[in-house]
Coordinates of C-alpha atoms and ligand atoms in Angstrom, one line a residue:
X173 CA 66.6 117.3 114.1
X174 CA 68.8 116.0 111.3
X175 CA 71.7 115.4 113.3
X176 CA 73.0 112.9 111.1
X177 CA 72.8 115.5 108.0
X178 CA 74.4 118.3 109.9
X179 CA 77.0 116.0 110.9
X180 CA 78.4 114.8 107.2
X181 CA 78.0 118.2 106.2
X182 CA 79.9 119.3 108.7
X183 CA 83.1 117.0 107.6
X184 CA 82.9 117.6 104.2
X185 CA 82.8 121.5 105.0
X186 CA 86.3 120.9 107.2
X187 CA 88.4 120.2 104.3
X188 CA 87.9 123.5 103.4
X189 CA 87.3 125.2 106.3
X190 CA 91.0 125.7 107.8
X191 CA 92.5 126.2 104.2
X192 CA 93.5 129.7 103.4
X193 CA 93.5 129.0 99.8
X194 CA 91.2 126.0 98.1
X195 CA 90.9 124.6 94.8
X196 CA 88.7 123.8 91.9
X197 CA 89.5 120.5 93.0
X198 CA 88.4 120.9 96.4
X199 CA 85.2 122.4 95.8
X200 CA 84.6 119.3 93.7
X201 CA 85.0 116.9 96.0
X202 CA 83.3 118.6 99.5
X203 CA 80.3 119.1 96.6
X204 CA 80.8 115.1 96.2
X205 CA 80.6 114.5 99.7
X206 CA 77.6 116.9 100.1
X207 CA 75.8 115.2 97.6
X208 CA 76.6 112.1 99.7
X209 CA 75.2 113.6 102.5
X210 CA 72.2 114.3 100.8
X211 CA 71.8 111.2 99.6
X212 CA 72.1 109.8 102.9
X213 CA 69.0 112.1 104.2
X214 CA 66.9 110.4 101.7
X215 CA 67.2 113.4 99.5
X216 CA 66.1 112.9 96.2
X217 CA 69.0 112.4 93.6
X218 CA 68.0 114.5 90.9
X219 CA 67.7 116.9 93.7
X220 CA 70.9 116.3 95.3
X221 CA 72.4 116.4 92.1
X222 CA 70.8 119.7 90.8
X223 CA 71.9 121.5 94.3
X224 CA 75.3 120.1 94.4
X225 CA 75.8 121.5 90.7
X226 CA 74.3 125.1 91.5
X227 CA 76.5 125.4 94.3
X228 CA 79.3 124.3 92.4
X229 CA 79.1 126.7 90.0
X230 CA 77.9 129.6 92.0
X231 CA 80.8 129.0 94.3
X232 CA 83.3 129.0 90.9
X233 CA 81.5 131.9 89.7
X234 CA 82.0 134.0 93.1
X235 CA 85.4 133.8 93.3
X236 CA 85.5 131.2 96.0
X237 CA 89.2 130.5 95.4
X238 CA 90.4 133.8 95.3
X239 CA 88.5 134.8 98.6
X240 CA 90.2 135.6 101.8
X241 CA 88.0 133.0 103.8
X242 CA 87.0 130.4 101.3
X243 CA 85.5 128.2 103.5
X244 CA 83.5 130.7 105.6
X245 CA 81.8 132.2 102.1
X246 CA 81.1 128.4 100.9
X247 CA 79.8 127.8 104.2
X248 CA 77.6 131.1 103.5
X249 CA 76.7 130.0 99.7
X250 CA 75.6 126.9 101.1
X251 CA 73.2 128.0 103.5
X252 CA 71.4 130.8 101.2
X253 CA 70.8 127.6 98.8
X254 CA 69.5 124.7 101.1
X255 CA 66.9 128.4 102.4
X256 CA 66.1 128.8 98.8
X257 CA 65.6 125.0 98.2
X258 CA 63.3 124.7 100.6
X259 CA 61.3 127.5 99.7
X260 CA 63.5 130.5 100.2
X261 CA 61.3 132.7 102.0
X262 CA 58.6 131.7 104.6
X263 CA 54.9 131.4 103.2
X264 CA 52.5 132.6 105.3
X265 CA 49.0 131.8 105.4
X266 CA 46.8 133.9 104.1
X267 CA 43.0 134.8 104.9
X268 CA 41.7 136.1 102.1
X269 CA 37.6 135.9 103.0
X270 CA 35.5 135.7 106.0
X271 CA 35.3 132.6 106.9
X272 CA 38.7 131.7 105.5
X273 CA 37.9 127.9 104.5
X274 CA 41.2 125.4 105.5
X275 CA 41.1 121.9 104.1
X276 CA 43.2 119.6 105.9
X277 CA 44.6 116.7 103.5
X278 CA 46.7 113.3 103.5
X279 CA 47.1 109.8 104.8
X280 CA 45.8 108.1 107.6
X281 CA 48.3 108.4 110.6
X282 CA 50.1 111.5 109.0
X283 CA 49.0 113.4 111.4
X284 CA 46.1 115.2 109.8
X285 CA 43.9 115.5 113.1
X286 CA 47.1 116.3 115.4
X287 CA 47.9 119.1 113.2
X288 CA 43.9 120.2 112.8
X289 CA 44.1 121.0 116.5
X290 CA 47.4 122.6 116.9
X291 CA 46.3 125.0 113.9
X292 CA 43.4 126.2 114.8
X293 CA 45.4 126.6 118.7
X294 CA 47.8 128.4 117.2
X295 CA 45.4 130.5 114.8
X296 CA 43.2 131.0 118.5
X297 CA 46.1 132.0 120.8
X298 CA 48.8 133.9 117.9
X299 CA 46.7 135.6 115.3
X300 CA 43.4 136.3 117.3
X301 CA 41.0 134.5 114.9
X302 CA 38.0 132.5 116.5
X303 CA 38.2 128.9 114.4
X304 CA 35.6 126.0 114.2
X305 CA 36.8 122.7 113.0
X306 CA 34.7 120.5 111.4
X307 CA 34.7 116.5 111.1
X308 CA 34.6 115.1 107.9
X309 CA 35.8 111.8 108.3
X310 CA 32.6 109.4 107.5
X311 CA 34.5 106.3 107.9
X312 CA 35.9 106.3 111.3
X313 CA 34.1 107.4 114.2
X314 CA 37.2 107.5 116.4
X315 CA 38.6 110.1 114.2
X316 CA 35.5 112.3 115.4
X317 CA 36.0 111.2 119.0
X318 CA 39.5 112.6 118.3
X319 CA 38.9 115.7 117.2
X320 CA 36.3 116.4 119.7
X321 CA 38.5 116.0 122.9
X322 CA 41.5 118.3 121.2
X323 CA 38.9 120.6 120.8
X324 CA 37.5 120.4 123.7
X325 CA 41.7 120.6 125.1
X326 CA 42.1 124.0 123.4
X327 CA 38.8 125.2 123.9
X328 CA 37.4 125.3 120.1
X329 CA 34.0 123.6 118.8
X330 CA 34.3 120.9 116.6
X331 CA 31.4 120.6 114.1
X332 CA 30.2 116.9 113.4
X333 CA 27.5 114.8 112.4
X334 CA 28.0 111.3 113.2
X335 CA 24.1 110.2 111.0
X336 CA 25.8 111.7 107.4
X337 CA 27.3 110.1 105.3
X338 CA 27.9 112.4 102.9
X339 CA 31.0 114.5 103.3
X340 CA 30.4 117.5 101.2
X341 CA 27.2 117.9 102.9
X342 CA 29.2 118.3 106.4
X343 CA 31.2 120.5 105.3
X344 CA 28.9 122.8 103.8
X345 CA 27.0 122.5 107.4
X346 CA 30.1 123.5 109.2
X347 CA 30.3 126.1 106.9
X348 CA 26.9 127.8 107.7
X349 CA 27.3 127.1 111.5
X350 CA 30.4 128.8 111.2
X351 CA 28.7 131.8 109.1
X352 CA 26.2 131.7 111.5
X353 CA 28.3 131.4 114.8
X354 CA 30.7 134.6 113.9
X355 CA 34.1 132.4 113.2
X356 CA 36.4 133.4 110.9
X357 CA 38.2 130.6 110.3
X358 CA 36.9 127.0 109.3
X359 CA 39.6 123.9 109.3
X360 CA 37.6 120.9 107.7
X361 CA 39.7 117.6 108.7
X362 CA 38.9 115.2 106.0
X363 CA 39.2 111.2 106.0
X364 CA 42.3 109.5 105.0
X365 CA 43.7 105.8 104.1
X366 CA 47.1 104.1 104.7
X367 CA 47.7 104.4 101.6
X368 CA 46.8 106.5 98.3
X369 CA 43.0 105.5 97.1
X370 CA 41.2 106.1 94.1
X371 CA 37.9 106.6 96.1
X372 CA 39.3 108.8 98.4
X373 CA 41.0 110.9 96.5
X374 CA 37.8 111.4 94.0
X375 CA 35.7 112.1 97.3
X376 CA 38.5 115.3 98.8
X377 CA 37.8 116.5 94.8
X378 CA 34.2 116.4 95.5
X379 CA 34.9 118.4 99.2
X380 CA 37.0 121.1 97.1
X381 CA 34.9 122.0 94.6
X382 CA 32.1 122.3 96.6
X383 CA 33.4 124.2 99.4
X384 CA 36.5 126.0 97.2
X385 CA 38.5 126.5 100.1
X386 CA 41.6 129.5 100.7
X387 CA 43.8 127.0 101.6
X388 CA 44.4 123.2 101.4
X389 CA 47.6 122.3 103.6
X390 CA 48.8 118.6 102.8
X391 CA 50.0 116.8 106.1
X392 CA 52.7 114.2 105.6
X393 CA 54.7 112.4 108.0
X394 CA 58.6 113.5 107.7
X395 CA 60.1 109.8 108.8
X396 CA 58.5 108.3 105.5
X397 CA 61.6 110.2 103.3
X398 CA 60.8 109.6 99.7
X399 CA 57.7 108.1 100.1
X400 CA 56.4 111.8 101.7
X401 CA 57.3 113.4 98.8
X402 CA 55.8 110.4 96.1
X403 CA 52.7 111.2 98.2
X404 CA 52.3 114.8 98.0
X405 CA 53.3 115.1 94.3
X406 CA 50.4 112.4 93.7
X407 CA 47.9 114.6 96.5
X408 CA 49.2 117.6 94.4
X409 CA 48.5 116.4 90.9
X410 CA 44.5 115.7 92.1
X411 CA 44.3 118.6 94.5
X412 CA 46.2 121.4 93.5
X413 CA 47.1 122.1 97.6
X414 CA 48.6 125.2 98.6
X415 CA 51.2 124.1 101.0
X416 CA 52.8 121.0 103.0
X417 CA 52.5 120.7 106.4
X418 CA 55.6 118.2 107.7
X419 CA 54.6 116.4 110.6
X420 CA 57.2 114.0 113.5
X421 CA 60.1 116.0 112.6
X422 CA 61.1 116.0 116.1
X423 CA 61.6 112.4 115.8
X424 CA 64.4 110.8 114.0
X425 CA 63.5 112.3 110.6
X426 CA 67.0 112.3 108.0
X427 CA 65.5 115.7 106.5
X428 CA 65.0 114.2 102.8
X429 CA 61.1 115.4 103.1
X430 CA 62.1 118.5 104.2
X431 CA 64.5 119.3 101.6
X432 CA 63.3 117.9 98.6
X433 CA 59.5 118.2 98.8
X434 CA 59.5 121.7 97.9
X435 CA 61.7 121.0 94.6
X436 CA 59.5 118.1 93.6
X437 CA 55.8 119.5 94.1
X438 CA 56.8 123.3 93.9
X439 CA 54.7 124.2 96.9
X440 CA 55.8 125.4 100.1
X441 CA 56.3 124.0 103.7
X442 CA 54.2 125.9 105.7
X443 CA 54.2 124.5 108.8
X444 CA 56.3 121.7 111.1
X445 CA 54.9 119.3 113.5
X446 CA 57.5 118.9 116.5
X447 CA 55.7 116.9 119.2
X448 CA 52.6 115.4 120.1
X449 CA 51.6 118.0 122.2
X450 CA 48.9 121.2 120.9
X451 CA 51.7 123.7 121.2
X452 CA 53.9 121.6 118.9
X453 CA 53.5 123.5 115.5
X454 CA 56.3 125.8 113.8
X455 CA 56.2 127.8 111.0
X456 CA 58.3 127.2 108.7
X457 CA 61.1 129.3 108.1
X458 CA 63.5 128.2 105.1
X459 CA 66.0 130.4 105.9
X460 CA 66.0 129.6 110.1
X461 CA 66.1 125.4 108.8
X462 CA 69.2 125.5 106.5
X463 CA 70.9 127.1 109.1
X464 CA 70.0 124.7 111.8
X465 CA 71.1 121.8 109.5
X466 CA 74.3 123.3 109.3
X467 CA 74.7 123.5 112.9
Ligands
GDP156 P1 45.8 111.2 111.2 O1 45.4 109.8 111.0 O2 46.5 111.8 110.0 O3 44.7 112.1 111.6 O4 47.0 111.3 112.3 P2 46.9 111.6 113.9 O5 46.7 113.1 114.0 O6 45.9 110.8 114.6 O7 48.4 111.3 114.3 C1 48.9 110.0 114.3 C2 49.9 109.9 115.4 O8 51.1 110.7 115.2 C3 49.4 110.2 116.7 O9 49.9 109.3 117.7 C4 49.9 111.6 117.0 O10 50.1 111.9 118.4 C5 51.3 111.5 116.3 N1 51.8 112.8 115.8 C6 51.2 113.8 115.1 N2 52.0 114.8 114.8 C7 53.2 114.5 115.5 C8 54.4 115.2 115.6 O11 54.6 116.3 115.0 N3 55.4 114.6 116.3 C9 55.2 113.4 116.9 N4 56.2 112.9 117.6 N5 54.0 112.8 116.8 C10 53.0 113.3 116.1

């Protein structure tokens, strides 16, 4: 994950890593090669540029240059600020009402339905709770032929009905059945494009407010860099979500989603997709990424 990152910020860190004593001029110029690096990743540059100057000038204002290990308490600095650019500290879900109501959100091969299973597996199996997912994609039938065999995989019902064709009315069914049928948790999957729609994004309005769910989690796929975080400040602006969900990243993702979403949209990453597989799903911890970026 993020080799590439890990590895320019690793050179522009040994300048000043062996040096007992470093200058203002140093600092200047491993921030200019961070900012590269950033760059690189396909972080955004106002990002880039914003981070590069806080660290700059926290660094200066820490007595960096005066400090017995310069390089190791730069190397420290750094680290607390990519956590806190990417969130700082890690935001867990929350369930606030029985059923807690989950809408899943974003573009057609994002991973929406992937991540759909692996939550409510990992809500199942880690925190006890007894999910039903519901399929509310009218458009493609597949999409419910999906969802039905990871739930049948992890051993969760999948609400459907394949005659509607009226997505706020599904979900509101699911809803009952799941009132009815003791879960506490409902994860509504809803339909996606390839790319951002007028009509679709008018119709995951309609879902919302009818079914005024806890949480909405948008899924976006890590490998599309800038264009992942255009999307979710454009899903965020219509639907107000309450946290990202970053899909592929076990793939050869240059961490520009990753670490500029969160400064662009002001919402958290809650969540990781690392795999195909069900068992594939992190939480996302700020603090446990900028340190695995610096290697
Ligand atoms: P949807 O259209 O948004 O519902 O997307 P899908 O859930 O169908 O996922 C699209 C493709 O991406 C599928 O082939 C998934 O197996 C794959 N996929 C989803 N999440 C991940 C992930 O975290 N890592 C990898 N490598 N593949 C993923």
């Amino acid at each position: 994950m993020f080799e590439n990152l890990s590895d320019k910020l690793d050179r522009a860190f040994k300048v000043l890593k062996g040096q007992g004593t470093i200058t203002e001029i140093n600092v200047a110029e491993t921030m200019k090669e961070i900012r590269k690096a950033l760059l690189d990743a396909d972080v955004n540059y106002k990002t880039a540029k914003a981070f590069t100057d806080d660290v700059r000038q926290k660094a200066l204002g820490q007595n960096v240059l005066t400090a017995v290990s310069p390089g190791q308490l730069l190397t420290k600095l750094m680290n607390d600020e990519l956590a806190e650019l990417m969130g700082g500290t890690t935001a867990e879900l929350t369930f606030p009402a029985t059923p807690t109501i989950i809408l899943i959100a974003g573009l057609n091969g994002a991973g929406k339905t992937t991540f759909t299973g692996k939550l409510a597996n990992y809500l199942k199996t880690q925190k006890n709770k007894k999910p039903l997912l519901v399929a509310d994609d009218i458009y493609r039938p597949a999409a419910i032929d999906q969802l039905e065999v990871l739930g049948q995989q992890i051993g969760i019902p999948v609400y459907a009905n394949r005659d509607s064709k009226d997505p706020i009315a599904i979900a509101r069914e699911g809803i009952a059945l799941a009132k009815q049928n003791g879960h506490n948790v409902v994860i509504i999957d809803t339909a996606g494009r390839l790319a951002i729609d007028e009509a679709m994004m008018v119709e995951i309005e309609q879902v919302k407010a009818a079914v005024n769910p806890h949480e909405i989690l948008f899924v976006v796929d890590s490998m599309t860099g800038q264009d992942a975080v255009n999307t979710a400040k454009t899903f965020n602006d219509r639907l107000d979500f309450t946290g990202v969900v970053l899909t592929k990243l076990d793939g050869d993702t240059r961490g520009g989603a990753a670490l500029s979403i969160k400064s662009v949209v002001n919402k958290p990453i809650k969540f990781i997709g690392t795999g195909e597989k069900m068992e594939a799903l992190d939480v996302f911890h700020p603090d446990r990424m900028a340190s695995r970026i610096l290697g």
